[in-house]
Amino acid sequence: ELKVEQNPLFLSMQEGKNYTIYCNYSTTSDRLYWYRQDPGKSLESLFVLLSNGAVKQEGRLMASLDTKARLSTLHITAAVHDLSATYFCAVESQGGSEKLVFGKGTKLTVNP
Amino acid sequence: EPEVTQTPSHQVTQMGQEVILRCVPISNHLYFYWYRQILGQKVEFLVSFYNNEISEKSEIFDDQFSVERPDGSNFTLKIRSTKLEDSAMYFCASSELGGRAANTGELFFGEGSRLTVL
């Protein structure tokens, strides 16, 4: 059974600092997604990572995927307050399944 | 920009009552999903639907739950007899292609329907 672990679950950081959120998963998959969720809101798609070594960047966020290590990272560069949200990684089950298995989420708070 | 729309945004119901949550997926999408999120917890898969039938369902999706696409645009989730533990945010999602396809199969989520069972 596919399990997805994110860490840290809570992250409080100062504006301007860098940090990385980690997403590990337990079984083979080559599709991983990162979502952002603001309180009480829906899931906003940030990145779709489809292959080993994939790296995508959007603004201050950069995501990468290492399928051999079963690890994805979401790197935050020079954080700003607007990035405060909960970030979820989700991994697609293989073997014919279509479902996404989500991590527990990382609640990021960026302090001025 | 096309989006997935859900109604109602919030529903309060008594335990044992039937609830129907409605979703209008993006118009050219073929795969439809329901996920739920209990307050403060992670998002959990409930069911996927393709070609007018369920393609996969989770253990959560027991006999109390059903889905249908009654008219070619709406996609509904029915909970026949609600329990307290059904209180959650329910997200509908759709994708143009299923996850198995070579393309991204990216899911687009609706704003969610918050269900409160008293």
Coordinates of C-alpha atoms in Angstrom, one line a residue:
Chain A
E1 CA 0.0 0.0 0.0
L2 CA 1.3 3.4 -1.0
K3 CA 2.2 5.7 1.9
V4 CA 3.2 9.3 1.6
E5 CA 5.1 11.1 4.3
Q6 CA 5.7 14.8 4.4
N7 CA 8.0 16.6 6.7
P8 CA 8.0 18.9 8.5
L9 CA 4.3 19.1 9.2
F10 CA 4.6 22.6 10.6
L11 CA 7.1 25.2 9.5
S12 CA 7.4 28.7 10.8
M13 CA 10.0 30.8 9.0
Q14 CA 11.0 34.4 8.6
E15 CA 10.6 36.3 5.5
G16 CA 13.6 36.2 3.2
K17 CA 14.7 32.8 4.4
N18 CA 15.0 29.5 2.4
Y19 CA 13.6 26.2 3.4
T20 CA 12.8 22.8 1.9
I21 CA 9.8 20.6 2.4
Y22 CA 10.3 16.9 1.9
C23 CA 7.9 14.3 0.5
N24 CA 8.8 10.6 0.7
Y25 CA 6.7 7.8 -0.6
S26 CA 6.8 4.1 -0.1
T27 CA 6.2 2.4 -3.5
T28 CA 7.2 3.0 -7.0
S29 CA 5.5 5.9 -8.8
D30 CA 6.6 8.4 -11.4
R31 CA 3.9 10.9 -11.0
L32 CA 3.9 13.4 -8.1
Y33 CA 1.9 16.5 -7.6
W34 CA 2.2 19.5 -5.3
Y35 CA -0.8 21.4 -4.1
R36 CA -1.3 24.6 -2.1
Q37 CA -4.3 25.0 0.2
D38 CA -5.3 28.2 1.9
P39 CA -7.5 27.9 5.0
G40 CA -11.0 26.8 4.1
K41 CA -10.2 26.8 0.4
S42 CA -9.6 24.3 -2.3
L43 CA -6.5 22.7 -3.6
E44 CA -4.5 24.8 -6.0
S45 CA -2.2 22.8 -8.3
L46 CA 1.4 24.0 -8.1
F47 CA 3.5 21.4 -9.9
V48 CA 3.1 18.2 -11.8
L49 CA 6.3 16.1 -11.8
L50 CA 6.2 13.2 -14.3
S51 CA 9.7 11.7 -14.5
N52 CA 12.8 11.1 -12.6
G53 CA 14.9 14.2 -12.3
A54 CA 12.1 16.5 -13.1
V55 CA 12.5 20.0 -11.8
K56 CA 10.0 22.8 -12.0
Q57 CA 10.1 26.3 -10.8
E58 CA 7.4 28.9 -10.3
G59 CA 8.4 32.2 -8.6
R60 CA 9.9 31.4 -5.2
L61 CA 9.0 27.7 -5.3
M62 CA 10.9 24.9 -6.9
A63 CA 9.9 21.3 -6.9
S64 CA 12.0 18.2 -7.9
L65 CA 11.5 14.5 -8.1
D66 CA 13.9 11.6 -7.5
T67 CA 12.0 8.5 -8.3
K68 CA 14.8 6.2 -7.3
A69 CA 14.9 7.7 -3.9
R70 CA 11.1 8.0 -3.9
L71 CA 11.6 11.6 -2.8
S72 CA 10.3 15.0 -3.9
T73 CA 11.3 18.3 -2.5
L74 CA 9.6 21.7 -2.5
H75 CA 12.2 24.4 -2.0
I76 CA 11.1 27.9 -0.9
T77 CA 13.5 30.7 -1.8
A78 CA 13.4 34.0 0.1
A79 CA 10.0 33.4 1.6
V80 CA 7.3 36.1 1.7
H81 CA 4.2 36.2 3.8
D82 CA 1.9 35.4 0.8
L83 CA 3.4 31.9 0.7
S84 CA 1.8 31.1 4.1
A85 CA -0.5 28.1 3.4
T86 CA -0.6 24.3 3.7
Y87 CA 1.3 22.4 1.0
F88 CA 0.4 18.9 0.1
C89 CA 2.3 16.4 -2.0
A90 CA 0.2 13.7 -3.7
V91 CA 1.5 10.6 -5.4
E92 CA -0.3 8.6 -8.0
S93 CA -0.7 4.9 -7.2
Q94 CA 0.7 2.6 -9.9
G95 CA -0.5 -0.7 -11.0
G96 CA -3.7 0.5 -12.7
S97 CA -4.9 2.8 -9.9
E98 CA -5.9 6.3 -10.7
K99 CA -6.1 7.6 -7.2
L100 CA -3.8 10.1 -5.6
V101 CA -2.5 9.4 -2.1
F102 CA -1.8 12.6 -0.2
G103 CA 0.7 13.4 2.5
K104 CA -0.6 15.0 5.7
G105 CA 0.5 18.5 4.5
T106 CA 3.0 21.0 5.7
K107 CA 1.5 24.1 7.3
L108 CA 3.8 26.9 6.4
T109 CA 3.7 30.2 8.3
V110 CA 6.0 33.0 7.0
N111 CA 6.5 35.7 9.6
P112 CA 7.3 39.3 8.6
Chain B
E1 CA -10.4 29.8 -17.2
P2 CA -12.5 26.6 -16.9
E3 CA -13.1 25.4 -13.4
V4 CA -14.8 22.7 -11.4
T5 CA -17.8 24.1 -9.6
Q6 CA -19.5 22.5 -6.5
T7 CA -22.8 23.1 -4.7
P8 CA -23.6 23.6 -2.0
S9 CA -20.6 25.3 -0.4
H10 CA -21.8 24.3 3.0
Q11 CA -24.6 22.0 4.1
V12 CA -25.7 21.2 7.7
T13 CA -27.7 18.0 8.1
Q14 CA -29.0 15.8 10.9
M15 CA -27.5 12.4 11.4
G16 CA -29.4 9.8 9.3
Q17 CA -30.5 12.2 6.6
E18 CA -29.6 11.8 3.0
V19 CA -27.3 14.3 1.4
I20 CA -26.5 15.0 -2.3
L21 CA -23.4 17.0 -3.2
R22 CA -23.2 18.3 -6.7
C23 CA -20.3 19.0 -9.0
V24 CA -20.0 20.4 -12.5
P25 CA -16.6 19.2 -13.9
I26 CA -14.7 21.0 -16.6
S27 CA -16.6 20.4 -19.8
N28 CA -14.1 18.4 -21.9
H29 CA -12.9 16.3 -19.0
L30 CA -13.6 12.6 -18.9
Y31 CA -12.5 11.4 -15.5
F32 CA -14.2 12.5 -12.3
Y33 CA -13.3 12.0 -8.7
W34 CA -14.5 12.7 -5.2
Y35 CA -12.0 13.2 -2.3
R36 CA -12.7 14.3 1.2
Q37 CA -10.8 16.1 3.9
I38 CA -11.8 15.9 7.5
L39 CA -11.0 19.1 9.3
G40 CA -7.2 19.5 9.8
Q41 CA -6.4 16.2 8.2
K42 CA -5.1 15.0 4.9
V43 CA -7.1 14.6 1.7
E44 CA -8.4 11.1 1.1
F45 CA -9.6 9.5 -2.1
L46 CA -13.2 8.3 -2.2
V47 CA -14.0 7.3 -5.8
S48 CA -13.1 7.7 -9.4
F49 CA -15.6 7.6 -12.3
Y50 CA -15.1 7.1 -16.0
N51 CA -17.4 6.2 -18.8
N52 CA -20.5 6.3 -16.6
E53 CA -19.2 3.8 -14.1
I54 CA -17.0 3.6 -11.0
S55 CA -13.5 2.8 -11.9
E56 CA -12.1 2.6 -8.4
K57 CA -13.3 3.2 -4.9
S58 CA -11.7 3.3 -1.5
E59 CA -12.6 1.5 1.7
I60 CA -14.3 4.7 2.9
F61 CA -16.7 4.5 0.0
D62 CA -19.1 2.0 1.5
D63 CA -22.7 1.2 0.6
Q64 CA -23.9 4.5 2.1
F65 CA -22.2 6.3 -0.7
S66 CA -23.1 6.5 -4.4
V67 CA -22.1 8.5 -7.4
E68 CA -23.8 9.2 -10.7
R69 CA -23.7 11.5 -13.7
P70 CA -27.4 12.0 -14.3
D71 CA -27.3 14.4 -17.2
G72 CA -23.9 14.6 -18.8
S73 CA -22.8 17.6 -17.0
N74 CA -23.4 17.1 -13.3
F75 CA -21.6 14.6 -11.2
T76 CA -23.1 13.9 -7.8
L77 CA -22.1 12.2 -4.6
K78 CA -25.0 10.9 -2.5
I79 CA -24.6 9.9 1.2
R80 CA -27.7 7.8 2.0
S81 CA -27.7 8.0 5.8
T82 CA -25.2 10.4 7.1
K83 CA -23.1 9.7 10.2
L84 CA -21.3 12.2 12.5
E85 CA -18.0 11.0 11.0
D86 CA -19.1 12.0 7.5
S87 CA -18.5 15.6 8.5
A88 CA -15.8 16.8 6.2
M89 CA -15.0 18.9 3.2
Y90 CA -15.8 17.0 0.0
F91 CA -13.8 17.9 -3.1
C92 CA -14.8 17.0 -6.6
A93 CA -12.1 16.8 -9.2
S94 CA -11.9 16.2 -12.8
S95 CA -9.2 15.4 -15.4
E96 CA -9.0 15.4 -19.1
L97 CA -7.1 12.2 -19.1
G98 CA -6.9 9.5 -16.4
G99 CA -3.7 9.2 -14.4
R100 CA -2.6 6.2 -16.5
A101 CA -2.4 8.3 -19.6
A102 CA 0.9 9.5 -20.9
N103 CA -0.1 13.1 -20.4
T104 CA -0.2 14.6 -16.9
G105 CA -3.7 13.5 -16.0
E106 CA -3.6 16.6 -13.8
L107 CA -6.6 16.9 -11.5
F108 CA -8.4 20.1 -11.1
F109 CA -10.3 20.5 -7.8
G110 CA -13.5 22.3 -7.1
E111 CA -13.8 24.7 -4.1
G112 CA -15.3 22.0 -2.0
S113 CA -18.6 21.3 -0.2
R114 CA -18.4 21.5 3.6
L115 CA -20.7 18.9 5.2
T116 CA -21.6 19.2 8.8
V117 CA -23.5 16.3 10.4
L118 CA -25.2 17.0 13.7

